[in-house]
Coordinates of C-alpha atoms and ligand atoms in Angstrom, one line a residue:
Chain O
X1 CA 49.8 -2.9 -19.5
X2 CA 49.3 0.8 -17.3
X3 CA 51.5 3.8 -18.0
X4 CA 50.8 6.8 -16.3
X5 CA 52.7 9.8 -16.4
X6 CA 52.5 13.1 -14.5
X7 CA 49.6 11.9 -12.6
X8 CA 48.7 14.3 -9.8
X9 CA 45.6 15.3 -8.0
X10 CA 44.5 17.3 -4.9
X11 CA 42.4 17.3 -2.2
X12 CA 40.1 20.4 -0.9
X13 CA 40.4 20.5 2.5
X14 CA 38.0 23.7 3.7
X15 CA 39.7 26.6 2.0
X16 CA 43.0 25.0 1.5
X17 CA 43.5 22.8 -1.7
X18 CA 45.9 19.5 -1.0
X19 CA 47.8 17.9 -3.4
X20 CA 48.2 13.9 -2.5
X21 CA 49.7 13.0 -5.5
X22 CA 52.4 15.5 -7.2
X23 CA 53.1 14.4 -10.9
X24 CA 53.5 11.0 -11.0
X25 CA 55.1 8.7 -13.5
X26 CA 55.0 4.8 -13.2
X27 CA 54.9 2.0 -16.1
X28 CA 53.8 -1.1 -15.3
X29 CA 54.5 -4.8 -17.7
X30 CA 51.7 -7.6 -17.8
X31 CA 52.7 -9.5 -15.9
X32 CA 54.3 -7.7 -13.1
X33 CA 53.8 -7.8 -8.7
X34 CA 54.4 -4.6 -7.5
X35 CA 54.5 -4.0 -4.3
X36 CA 53.4 0.2 -3.9
X37 CA 54.9 0.8 -0.8
X38 CA 55.2 4.4 1.5
X39 CA 54.1 5.5 5.8
X40 CA 50.1 6.7 5.4
X41 CA 49.0 9.6 4.2
X42 CA 51.7 9.2 1.1
X43 CA 48.4 8.6 -1.4
X44 CA 49.0 4.9 -2.1
X45 CA 45.1 4.6 -1.9
X46 CA 44.7 8.1 -4.2
X47 CA 47.2 6.7 -6.6
X48 CA 45.1 3.1 -6.5
X49 CA 41.6 4.6 -7.1
X50 CA 43.7 6.1 -10.4
X51 CA 44.9 3.2 -11.6
X52 CA 41.4 1.4 -11.0
X53 CA 39.5 4.1 -12.8
X54 CA 38.0 4.9 -10.0
X55 CA 39.1 8.1 -9.0
X56 CA 39.6 11.1 -12.0
X57 CA 43.5 13.1 -11.4
X58 CA 43.5 16.7 -11.9
X59 CA 46.0 15.8 -14.6
X60 CA 48.4 13.9 -16.0
X61 CA 48.1 10.6 -18.3
X62 CA 47.0 7.1 -18.2
X63 CA 47.2 4.3 -20.5
X64 CA 45.5 0.7 -20.0
X65 CA 45.6 -2.3 -21.8
X66 CA 46.2 -0.4 -24.8
X67 CA 42.8 2.2 -23.8
X68 CA 43.7 5.6 -23.3
X69 CA 41.9 6.5 -19.8
X70 CA 42.9 10.0 -18.8
X71 CA 45.0 12.3 -21.3
X72 CA 46.5 15.7 -20.2
X73 CA 44.0 15.5 -17.1
X74 CA 40.4 14.4 -19.0
X75 CA 38.6 11.8 -19.3
X76 CA 38.4 10.5 -22.5
X77 CA 35.8 7.5 -21.9
X78 CA 31.9 8.1 -20.9
X79 CA 30.9 7.2 -17.5
X80 CA 29.2 3.5 -19.5
X81 CA 32.0 2.9 -21.0
X82 CA 34.4 3.3 -18.2
X83 CA 32.3 1.1 -16.0
X84 CA 32.4 -1.6 -18.4
X85 CA 35.9 -0.5 -18.9
X86 CA 36.9 -1.5 -14.8
X87 CA 34.1 -4.4 -15.4
X88 CA 36.5 -6.1 -17.9
X89 CA 40.2 -5.0 -16.5
X90 CA 40.6 -4.2 -12.9
X91 CA 39.9 -6.3 -9.3
X92 CA 39.8 -4.5 -6.3
X93 CA 40.4 -5.5 -3.6
X94 CA 40.2 -4.0 0.2
X95 CA 42.2 -3.7 3.9
X96 CA 38.6 -4.6 4.9
X97 CA 37.8 -7.1 2.3
X98 CA 34.3 -5.6 2.1
X99 CA 32.1 -8.2 1.8
X100 CA 28.2 -7.6 1.8
X101 CA 27.0 -9.1 4.5
X102 CA 23.3 -9.8 3.3
X103 CA 24.6 -12.3 0.9
X104 CA 26.7 -15.8 1.3
X105 CA 30.4 -16.1 -0.3
X106 CA 29.1 -18.0 -3.0
X107 CA 27.0 -14.7 -3.7
X108 CA 29.7 -12.4 -3.0
X109 CA 31.8 -14.1 -5.7
X110 CA 28.8 -13.7 -8.4
X111 CA 27.7 -10.4 -7.4
X112 CA 30.2 -8.5 -9.5
X113 CA 28.3 -10.7 -12.4
X114 CA 25.2 -9.3 -12.3
X115 CA 26.3 -6.1 -13.9
X116 CA 27.9 -8.2 -16.5
X117 CA 24.4 -8.8 -16.8
X118 CA 25.6 -12.7 -17.1
X119 CA 25.2 -13.9 -13.5
X120 CA 27.0 -17.6 -13.5
X121 CA 27.0 -19.5 -10.4
X122 CA 29.5 -22.0 -11.3
X123 CA 32.2 -19.4 -12.3
X124 CA 31.6 -18.5 -8.6
X125 CA 32.1 -21.7 -6.8
X126 CA 35.2 -22.5 -9.5
X127 CA 36.8 -19.2 -8.3
X128 CA 35.5 -20.1 -4.6
X129 CA 37.4 -23.6 -5.1
X130 CA 40.4 -22.3 -6.9
X131 CA 41.8 -19.9 -3.5
X132 CA 40.4 -22.7 -1.9
X133 CA 36.9 -21.6 -0.2
X134 CA 34.8 -24.2 -1.6
X135 CA 34.4 -25.8 1.7
X136 CA 32.3 -22.5 2.6
X137 CA 30.2 -21.5 -0.4
X138 CA 26.6 -21.0 1.9
X139 CA 28.3 -19.0 4.4
X140 CA 28.0 -15.5 5.8
X141 CA 30.9 -12.7 6.1
X142 CA 30.1 -13.1 9.6
X143 CA 31.2 -16.5 9.5
X144 CA 34.5 -16.8 8.7
X145 CA 37.4 -16.0 9.3
X146 CA 39.7 -12.6 8.3
X147 CA 42.0 -15.4 6.6
X148 CA 38.8 -16.4 4.3
X149 CA 37.4 -12.8 3.8
X150 CA 39.8 -11.7 2.1
X151 CA 40.5 -15.3 -0.3
X152 CA 36.6 -14.7 -0.9
X153 CA 37.2 -11.2 -1.6
X154 CA 40.3 -12.3 -4.2
X155 CA 37.6 -14.5 -5.7
X156 CA 35.2 -11.9 -6.3
X157 CA 37.7 -9.5 -7.9
X158 CA 38.6 -12.6 -9.9
X159 CA 35.2 -13.7 -11.4
X160 CA 34.8 -11.0 -13.8
X161 CA 38.5 -12.2 -14.9
X162 CA 40.2 -9.5 -14.9
X163 CA 43.7 -8.3 -15.9
X164 CA 45.2 -6.5 -13.6
X165 CA 44.5 -6.8 -9.2
X166 CA 44.7 -3.8 -7.7
X167 CA 45.4 -4.7 -3.7
X168 CA 45.2 -1.7 -1.0
X169 CA 46.8 -3.3 2.1
X170 CA 44.9 -6.3 1.8
X171 CA 46.3 -8.5 5.0
X172 CA 46.4 -5.4 6.4
X173 CA 43.5 -7.1 9.2
X174 CA 45.2 -10.4 9.0
X175 CA 47.9 -11.9 11.1
X176 CA 51.3 -13.3 9.7
X177 CA 51.0 -16.4 9.0
X178 CA 47.2 -15.9 6.9
X179 CA 48.9 -12.7 5.8
X180 CA 51.5 -14.9 4.3
X181 CA 49.1 -17.8 2.8
X182 CA 46.9 -14.8 1.4
X183 CA 50.5 -13.3 -0.2
X184 CA 51.8 -17.3 -1.6
X185 CA 48.0 -16.8 -3.3
X186 CA 49.1 -13.9 -5.1
X187 CA 51.9 -15.3 -6.5
X188 CA 50.4 -17.8 -7.5
X189 CA 48.0 -15.9 -9.2
X190 CA 51.0 -13.9 -11.0
X191 CA 52.4 -16.7 -12.2
X192 CA 49.9 -17.4 -14.4
X193 CA 49.5 -14.5 -15.7
X194 CA 47.8 -11.9 -13.3
X195 CA 49.6 -8.3 -13.2
X196 CA 49.3 -7.4 -9.5
X197 CA 49.6 -3.8 -7.8
X198 CA 49.9 -4.3 -3.4
X199 CA 50.5 -1.2 -1.6
X200 CA 51.3 -2.0 1.9
X201 CA 53.7 0.3 4.5
X202 CA 54.5 -3.3 5.9
X203 CA 58.1 -4.1 4.5
X204 CA 58.1 -7.5 5.5
X205 CA 55.8 -8.0 2.5
X206 CA 58.3 -5.6 0.3
X207 CA 60.8 -8.1 1.3
X208 CA 58.6 -10.8 -0.1
X209 CA 58.4 -8.8 -3.5
X210 CA 60.7 -8.7 -6.6
X211 CA 59.7 -5.3 -7.9
X212 CA 59.1 -2.4 -5.4
X213 CA 58.2 1.5 -6.0
X214 CA 58.6 3.8 -3.4
X215 CA 55.9 6.5 -2.7
X216 CA 56.2 9.3 -0.6
X217 CA 54.2 12.6 0.4
X218 CA 52.7 11.8 -3.0
X219 CA 56.1 11.0 -5.1
X220 CA 57.6 8.4 -6.7
X221 CA 61.4 7.2 -5.0
X222 CA 64.3 5.8 -6.8
Chain Q
X1 CA 21.6 -15.2 -8.2
X2 CA 19.3 -12.2 -9.9
X3 CA 19.1 -9.2 -9.2
X4 CA 15.5 -9.3 -7.7
X5 CA 16.9 -11.4 -5.3
X6 CA 19.6 -9.6 -4.0
X7 CA 16.8 -6.6 -3.2
X8 CA 15.0 -9.7 -1.2
X9 CA 18.2 -10.9 0.2
X10 CA 18.6 -6.6 1.6
X11 CA 15.4 -6.4 2.7
X12 CA 15.4 -9.5 4.7
X13 CA 18.4 -8.2 6.4
X14 CA 16.3 -5.6 8.5
X15 CA 13.3 -7.6 9.2
X16 CA 11.2 -5.4 11.4
X17 CA 12.1 -2.6 9.6
X18 CA 10.7 -4.2 6.4
X19 CA 8.0 -5.5 8.0
X20 CA 6.2 -2.7 9.7
X21 CA 6.5 -1.2 6.5
X22 CA 4.9 -3.9 4.8
X23 CA 2.1 -3.4 7.4
X24 CA 1.7 0.0 6.7
X25 CA 1.6 -0.6 3.3
X26 CA -0.9 -3.5 4.0
X27 CA -3.4 -1.5 5.9
X28 CA -3.2 1.1 3.5
X29 CA -3.6 -1.1 0.6
X30 CA -6.5 -2.8 2.6
X31 CA -8.4 -0.2 3.3
X32 CA -8.3 1.5 -0.2
X33 CA -9.3 -2.0 -1.7
X34 CA -12.1 -2.6 0.1
X35 CA -13.5 1.1 -0.1
X36 CA -13.0 0.9 -4.3
X37 CA -15.1 -2.5 -3.9
X38 CA -17.3 -1.1 -1.3
X39 CA -18.0 1.9 -3.3
X40 CA -19.0 0.3 -6.2
X41 CA -21.0 -1.9 -4.3
X42 CA -22.8 0.6 -2.9
X43 CA -25.4 1.7 -5.3
X44 CA -25.9 -2.2 -7.1
X45 CA -27.0 -2.8 -3.1
X46 CA -29.2 0.4 -2.9
X47 CA -31.2 -0.5 -6.3
X48 CA -32.1 -4.0 -5.2
X49 CA -33.4 -3.0 -2.0
X50 CA -35.6 -0.5 -3.3
X51 CA -36.4 -2.5 -6.2
X52 CA -37.1 -5.5 -3.3
X53 CA -39.1 -3.3 -1.8
X54 CA -41.4 -3.6 -4.2
X55 CA -42.2 -0.3 -3.7
X56 CA -42.4 2.5 -6.7
X57 CA -43.8 5.8 -5.0
X58 CA -44.9 7.3 -2.0
X59 CA -46.7 9.4 -1.0
X60 CA -46.4 12.2 2.1
X61 CA -47.8 15.2 3.1
X62 CA -46.5 17.5 1.4
X63 CA -43.7 20.0 2.8
X64 CA -39.8 18.5 2.2
X65 CA -40.6 14.9 0.8
X66 CA -36.8 14.4 0.5
X67 CA -36.8 15.2 4.7
X68 CA -39.9 13.0 4.9
X69 CA -38.3 10.4 3.3
X70 CA -35.5 10.4 5.2
X71 CA -37.1 10.2 8.0
X72 CA -39.2 7.6 7.3
X73 CA -36.8 5.4 5.9
X74 CA -34.8 6.1 9.6
X75 CA -37.8 5.2 10.7
X76 CA -38.7 8.8 12.5
X77 CA -41.6 10.7 13.0
X78 CA -43.3 12.6 10.1
X79 CA -44.7 15.6 11.4
X80 CA -47.7 16.4 9.6
X81 CA -50.2 13.6 8.7
X82 CA -52.8 12.8 5.0
X83 CA -56.5 12.5 5.6
X84 CA -57.8 9.2 4.7
X85 CA -60.0 10.5 2.2
X86 CA -56.9 10.7 -0.1
X87 CA -57.1 7.3 -0.4
X88 CA -60.4 7.6 -2.5
X89 CA -58.4 10.1 -4.8
X90 CA -55.8 8.2 -5.4
X91 CA -57.5 4.7 -6.0
X92 CA -58.9 6.6 -9.0
X93 CA -55.8 6.9 -11.0
X94 CA -55.3 4.4 -13.4
X95 CA -52.2 1.8 -13.4
X96 CA -51.7 2.0 -9.7
X97 CA -51.6 -1.8 -8.3
X98 CA -52.1 -1.3 -4.6
X99 CA -51.7 1.5 -2.3
X100 CA -51.2 0.8 1.4
X101 CA -51.4 3.7 3.5
X102 CA -49.8 3.7 6.9
X103 CA -49.8 6.2 10.5
X104 CA -46.2 5.9 11.7
X105 CA -45.7 6.8 15.7
X106 CA -43.0 6.3 17.4
X107 CA -42.9 6.1 21.7
X108 CA -40.1 7.0 23.0
X109 CA -38.0 4.1 25.5
X110 CA -35.7 6.7 27.6
X111 CA -35.2 4.1 30.2
X112 CA -34.3 1.8 27.3
X113 CA -32.3 4.2 25.3
X114 CA -34.4 3.4 22.1
X115 CA -37.6 4.3 20.0
X116 CA -39.9 2.1 19.2
X117 CA -41.9 3.1 16.0
X118 CA -46.1 1.7 15.8
X119 CA -46.9 1.3 12.5
X120 CA -51.0 1.4 12.0
X121 CA -51.2 -1.1 8.4
X122 CA -54.6 -2.6 7.3
X123 CA -54.5 -5.6 5.2
X124 CA -53.4 -3.5 2.1
X125 CA -49.8 -3.5 3.0
X126 CA -49.7 -7.3 3.3
X127 CA -50.7 -7.6 -0.7
X128 CA -48.3 -4.6 -1.0
X129 CA -45.4 -6.6 1.2
X130 CA -46.3 -9.8 -0.7
X131 CA -42.4 -11.5 -0.1
X132 CA -44.1 -10.8 4.0
X133 CA -43.8 -14.2 6.1
X134 CA -45.3 -14.2 9.4
X135 CA -45.2 -16.6 11.5
X136 CA -48.8 -17.0 13.1
X137 CA -51.4 -14.9 11.5
X138 CA -52.7 -11.0 10.6
X139 CA -54.5 -8.8 13.4
X140 CA -57.7 -10.8 14.0
X141 CA -59.2 -8.2 16.9
X142 CA -58.3 -4.5 17.3
X143 CA -55.7 -5.2 19.8
X144 CA -53.4 -7.3 18.1
X145 CA -50.0 -7.1 17.2
X146 CA -47.6 -8.3 14.8
X147 CA -43.8 -7.7 15.5
X148 CA -41.1 -7.1 13.1
X149 CA -38.2 -10.1 12.9
X150 CA -36.2 -7.5 14.9
X151 CA -38.3 -6.0 17.6
X152 CA -39.4 -9.4 18.5
X153 CA -35.8 -10.3 19.4
X154 CA -35.8 -6.8 21.5
X155 CA -38.5 -7.2 23.1
X156 CA -37.8 -11.3 23.7
X157 CA -41.8 -11.9 22.5
X158 CA -42.8 -14.6 20.9
X159 CA -47.2 -15.9 19.0
X160 CA -49.3 -16.1 22.1
X161 CA -47.3 -13.1 24.1
X162 CA -48.8 -9.7 25.8
X163 CA -47.1 -6.2 25.6
X164 CA -47.9 -3.9 27.4
X165 CA -48.1 0.2 26.9
X166 CA -47.9 1.8 29.7
X167 CA -48.4 5.3 28.5
X168 CA -52.0 4.3 27.7
X169 CA -52.5 1.5 29.8
X170 CA -53.6 -0.8 26.2
X171 CA -52.3 -4.4 26.4
X172 CA -51.7 -6.0 22.8
X173 CA -51.4 -9.9 22.0
X174 CA -48.7 -10.4 19.6
X175 CA -50.3 -12.7 16.9
X176 CA -47.8 -12.7 14.8
X177 CA -43.9 -12.3 14.3
X178 CA -42.5 -11.5 10.6
X179 CA -39.7 -13.7 9.5
X180 CA -36.1 -11.6 9.0
X181 CA -36.8 -9.5 5.8
X182 CA -33.2 -8.0 5.7
X183 CA -35.7 -4.5 5.8
X184 CA -36.6 -1.6 8.1
X185 CA -39.7 -3.3 8.1
X186 CA -37.5 -5.9 10.8
X187 CA -37.5 -2.9 13.4
X188 CA -41.0 -1.9 13.3
X189 CA -44.2 -2.8 15.6
X190 CA -47.6 -3.2 13.6
X191 CA -51.1 -2.4 14.8
X192 CA -54.4 -2.7 13.1
X193 CA -55.2 1.4 11.5
X194 CA -57.6 1.9 13.0
X195 CA -56.4 1.1 16.4
X196 CA -53.3 3.4 16.1
X197 CA -55.0 6.1 14.5
X198 CA -58.0 5.7 17.6
X199 CA -54.7 5.2 20.0
X200 CA -52.2 7.8 18.7
X201 CA -55.3 10.0 19.0
X202 CA -55.2 10.8 15.1
X203 CA -58.5 10.1 13.8
X204 CA -58.6 9.4 10.5
X205 CA -55.6 10.3 9.7
X206 CA -52.3 8.4 8.2
X207 CA -48.4 10.4 7.6
X208 CA -47.6 7.5 4.2
X209 CA -48.7 5.6 1.7
X210 CA -46.8 3.1 -0.1
X211 CA -47.9 2.5 -4.0
X212 CA -46.9 -0.1 -6.7
X213 CA -47.4 0.6 -9.3
X214 CA -48.6 -2.1 -12.6
X215 CA -45.6 -1.2 -14.9
X216 CA -42.6 -0.2 -12.8
X217 CA -41.6 2.3 -16.4
X218 CA -44.9 4.2 -15.7
X219 CA -44.3 5.2 -12.2
X220 CA -43.0 8.9 -13.3
X221 CA -46.0 9.4 -15.3
X222 CA -48.0 8.4 -12.2
X223 CA -46.2 10.1 -9.6
X224 CA -46.8 13.3 -11.4
X225 CA -51.0 12.5 -12.0
X226 CA -50.6 11.3 -7.6
X227 CA -48.9 15.2 -7.3
X228 CA -51.9 16.6 -8.4
X229 CA -53.7 15.7 -5.1
X230 CA -54.1 18.2 -2.2
X231 CA -51.4 18.5 0.4
X232 CA -49.7 15.4 -1.3
X233 CA -46.4 15.1 -2.0
X234 CA -44.4 12.6 -4.1
X235 CA -41.4 10.3 -4.4
X236 CA -40.6 7.8 -6.3
X237 CA -37.9 5.2 -5.2
X238 CA -35.9 6.3 -8.5
X239 CA -35.6 10.2 -6.3
X240 CA -35.2 9.0 -3.5
X241 CA -31.7 6.3 -4.4
X242 CA -30.9 9.5 -5.4
X243 CA -30.8 11.5 -2.2
X244 CA -29.2 8.9 -0.5
X245 CA -26.6 8.6 -2.8
X246 CA -25.9 12.7 -2.5
X247 CA -26.2 12.3 1.6
X248 CA -23.5 9.0 1.5
X249 CA -21.5 11.6 -1.0
X250 CA -20.2 13.7 2.1
X251 CA -19.6 10.6 3.7
X252 CA -17.4 9.2 0.8
X253 CA -15.8 12.0 0.3
X254 CA -14.4 11.7 3.9
X255 CA -13.8 8.1 4.3
X256 CA -11.9 8.6 0.6
X257 CA -9.5 11.9 1.9
X258 CA -8.2 9.4 5.1
X259 CA -7.7 6.7 3.0
X260 CA -5.4 9.3 0.4
X261 CA -4.0 10.5 3.7
X262 CA -2.9 6.7 4.8
X263 CA -2.0 6.5 1.2
X264 CA 0.5 9.2 1.0
X265 CA 1.8 8.5 5.2
X266 CA 2.9 4.7 3.8
X267 CA 4.4 5.9 1.1
X268 CA 6.2 8.5 3.2
X269 CA 7.3 5.1 5.3
X270 CA 8.4 3.6 2.6
X271 CA 10.6 6.3 1.4
X272 CA 12.2 6.3 4.3
X273 CA 12.5 3.3 5.1
X274 CA 13.9 3.1 1.6
X275 CA 16.6 5.6 2.3
X276 CA 17.3 4.7 5.9
X277 CA 18.6 1.3 4.3
X278 CA 20.4 3.6 1.6
X279 CA 22.3 5.7 4.1
X280 CA 23.2 3.3 6.0
X281 CA 24.6 1.0 3.0
X282 CA 26.9 3.8 1.2
X283 CA 30.1 1.3 2.2
X284 CA 28.0 -1.0 0.4
X285 CA 27.0 0.4 -2.3
X286 CA 30.6 1.9 -2.3
X287 CA 31.9 -1.8 -3.3
X288 CA 29.4 -2.5 -5.8
X289 CA 30.7 0.0 -7.7
X290 CA 34.3 -1.0 -7.5
X291 CA 33.4 -4.4 -8.4
X292 CA 32.2 -3.3 -11.7
X293 CA 28.7 -1.6 -10.5
X294 CA 27.4 1.4 -13.0
X295 CA 25.1 4.1 -11.7
X296 CA 22.2 2.3 -13.6
X297 CA 22.7 -0.7 -11.0
X298 CA 22.8 0.8 -8.5
X299 CA 19.6 2.6 -9.1
X300 CA 17.5 -0.9 -10.3
X301 CA 18.3 -2.4 -7.0
X302 CA 17.5 0.2 -4.7
X303 CA 14.3 0.5 -7.4
X304 CA 14.1 -2.7 -7.1
X305 CA 13.8 -3.4 -3.6
X306 CA 11.4 -0.7 -3.6
X307 CA 8.7 -2.3 -5.9
X308 CA 9.4 -5.6 -4.0
X309 CA 8.6 -3.8 -0.9
X310 CA 5.3 -2.1 -2.0
X311 CA 4.1 -4.9 -4.2
X312 CA 4.6 -7.8 -1.2
X313 CA 2.6 -5.7 0.7
X314 CA 0.1 -4.0 -1.4
X315 CA -0.6 -7.9 -2.2
X316 CA -0.5 -8.9 1.0
X317 CA -3.4 -5.9 1.9
X318 CA -5.6 -7.0 -1.0
X319 CA -5.3 -10.8 0.1
X320 CA -6.6 -9.6 3.4
X321 CA -9.3 -7.2 1.7
X322 CA -11.0 -10.0 0.1
X323 CA -10.5 -11.9 3.3
X324 CA -11.0 -9.5 6.1
X325 CA -13.9 -8.0 3.0
X326 CA -17.2 -8.7 5.7
X327 CA -15.6 -6.5 9.2
X328 CA -14.2 -4.9 7.2
X329 CA -17.5 -4.0 5.4
X330 CA -19.5 -4.1 9.1
X331 CA -16.8 -1.4 10.1
X332 CA -17.8 1.1 7.5
X333 CA -21.4 0.0 7.7
X334 CA -21.6 2.0 10.5
X335 CA -20.4 5.5 9.4
X336 CA -22.7 5.5 6.0
X337 CA -25.8 7.6 6.8
X338 CA -27.9 5.1 4.7
X339 CA -26.5 1.0 4.6
X340 CA -28.7 -0.9 2.4
X341 CA -28.7 -4.6 4.4
X342 CA -26.8 -7.4 2.4
X343 CA -23.4 -7.2 0.9
X344 CA -22.6 -3.3 -0.1
X345 CA -19.2 -4.6 -0.8
X346 CA -18.6 -5.9 -4.9
X347 CA -15.1 -7.3 -6.1
X348 CA -14.5 -5.9 -9.4
X349 CA -11.2 -6.8 -11.4
X350 CA -11.1 -3.5 -12.1
X351 CA -10.4 -1.9 -8.7
X352 CA -7.8 -4.4 -8.4
X353 CA -5.8 -3.4 -11.5
X354 CA -7.0 0.3 -9.8
X355 CA -4.8 -0.9 -6.2
X356 CA -2.7 -2.9 -8.5
X357 CA -1.7 0.9 -9.7
X358 CA -1.6 1.9 -6.8
X359 CA 1.0 -0.3 -5.3
X360 CA 3.7 0.5 -8.4
X361 CA 2.5 4.1 -7.8
X362 CA 3.9 4.0 -3.9
X363 CA 6.9 1.6 -4.6
X364 CA 8.2 3.7 -8.3
X365 CA 7.5 7.1 -6.4
X366 CA 9.1 6.5 -3.0
X367 CA 12.2 4.0 -4.6
X368 CA 13.1 6.9 -6.8
X369 CA 15.0 9.4 -4.7
X370 CA 16.8 7.0 -2.6
X371 CA 17.6 5.3 -6.1
X372 CA 18.8 8.4 -7.0
X373 CA 21.3 9.0 -3.9
X374 CA 23.1 5.7 -4.2
X375 CA 23.8 5.9 -7.2
X376 CA 25.2 9.5 -7.2
X377 CA 26.8 8.6 -4.0
X378 CA 30.7 9.3 -4.3
X379 CA 32.1 5.6 -4.2
X380 CA 35.7 7.2 -3.3
X381 CA 34.7 8.7 -0.3
X382 CA 32.4 5.6 0.9
X383 CA 35.0 3.0 1.1
X384 CA 37.8 5.2 3.4
X385 CA 38.6 3.6 6.4
X386 CA 37.0 5.6 9.4
Ligands
ATP401 N1 38.7 13.0 0.4 C1 39.9 13.5 0.8 N2 40.1 14.5 1.2 C2 40.9 15.3 2.0 N3 41.9 14.6 1.9 C3 42.2 13.7 1.4 C4 41.1 12.9 1.1 N4 41.4 11.6 0.4 C5 42.4 11.3 0.9 N5 42.7 12.6 1.1 C6 44.9 13.4 2.0 O1 45.7 12.9 1.1 C7 47.0 11.9 1.4 C8 46.7 10.2 1.0 O2 45.6 9.7 1.1 P1 46.0 8.5 1.1 O3 44.2 7.6 1.5 O4 45.9 7.7 -0.5 O5 47.0 7.4 2.3 P2 47.8 6.0 1.7 O6 48.9 6.1 1.7 O7 46.5 5.1 1.7 O8 47.4 5.8 3.5 P3 46.8 4.6 4.0 O9 48.1 3.7 4.4 O10 47.6 5.5 5.6 O11 46.3 3.8 3.9 C9 46.4 12.2 3.1 O12 47.4 12.6 4.0 C10 45.1 12.1 3.0 O13 45.1 12.5 4.2
MG402 MG1 45.7 4.0 1.5

């Protein structure tokens, strides 16, 4: 599903360049549920952004769903094509949920359909039902609990029917009980064939997930 | 949900700010629309009024005719006088229906802060101004007086009352009051011509002659003949209108500069509002990008927000201008050197379109930069944890 080879990424910190990823190679198969485990500053977010085509690596190759996205550090798709590709294949989930405050739960889930030009309220409702949020359709984010917000965010990430879900510390703001319901939901989605990459520094999560990849100081371990 | 609905929801998120920005657009567009309508209505109203005066030519003493004419129109005092004998010469010219002489004299009333204009007239004026309706009667004795509609209001006088002029120790009997004509005539005090000449020490003198010709098309030709009479300066109403319009010109320029500034300010206001909201929402914009939005989607969204803002404000402005046209007109009239009575505001679809174009202009122009800023912001940066 995803093949990353020799991915590097440097950040400019004032005058000096800082290597956040130092040659990461990773193969993710369709239907994998991978936990990207690493301490803070290891480069997890940086790697997810690159895998999600939101950011470009300095060097390396990236092939997603058979499409060459980056070859030897060079983008293979135009901006417009890359946007469409992202929209079709990749869903993102964040620690802080990142819902749009002016929109209701339903509208938040419907939003990504705006970008594909096919607004569809019914589809949004279905997805909210599938994450057990159909009782909160018209609530604003401020009227929802953390767990509820994250479930809305998951529905939003899935509304365009992507094959890959990238979750960056999705349970970082949730208590352990809520965390477990979210993880159960991930398991459930994974069983339906969704490929999931979950970045975290929480070892308890790593224990639940079968495939664990350890990242430390920009390098994969083991 | 459509993109437009999303844009409106974003605007509704900051109600106070949105309303304040809306108000600035409403004000600018309302003023613009009124002024455009006014500009067009003014000429028409002026023409109407001059036509309605039924006076085609005005003869005044030699001097600066334009200045004198303006003075007469504003009810001022004319410095020089004509001898009554010119009337005989005028009467010999063909094509004149009626020529009415008058002697104008202003009496300053400092304690009341006004000048009362006395006009010595005879029956010929009554013939000329055949639309006059007098409550009471025309002069019978030489100490009779007729009051213009407004003059009567100021004097609180009724037919049968007396008016005393302390300067001349003279008492007049009010025999008639003019019904409102909607012209300058309403403000004058009319007394018999001979009485005026004696009272103001101008025996056989007059200040101006108003003339109606049989065929208005001949007005210019007849004016040419009148011009040959010694000491006579002639002005046609057509020329008079030109003078007034040019007087108007400078006032109009001023008004339009003010509107232009108002429009620039409201455009900057919109720009500022949208830019602020873009800066506040960098993270939201990053989220949109992460959920699949392309740069053009972000650009379209922000632009739509700006357009909605200016369209809503502009439409409200036009509606308010339509409703409040009367009130705004009174305000404008105060700033005009010469304002015709009657409505000077004409509502024209062309003006409506021009205003809509202005509104769109504000929306399009003010939205460009913020939309560009939002579309090109780096989404990765905005999504980082604080
Ligand atoms: N825009 C940036 N400019 C400079 N340095 C950056 C930038 N983004 C990330 N870094 C640095 O790169 C390294 C990796 O960052 P990254 O956010 O990928 O770590 P992470 O594993 O996600 O950490 P956390 O668990 O705290 O989220 C860190 O040292 C970070 O300070
Ligand atoms: Mg991170």
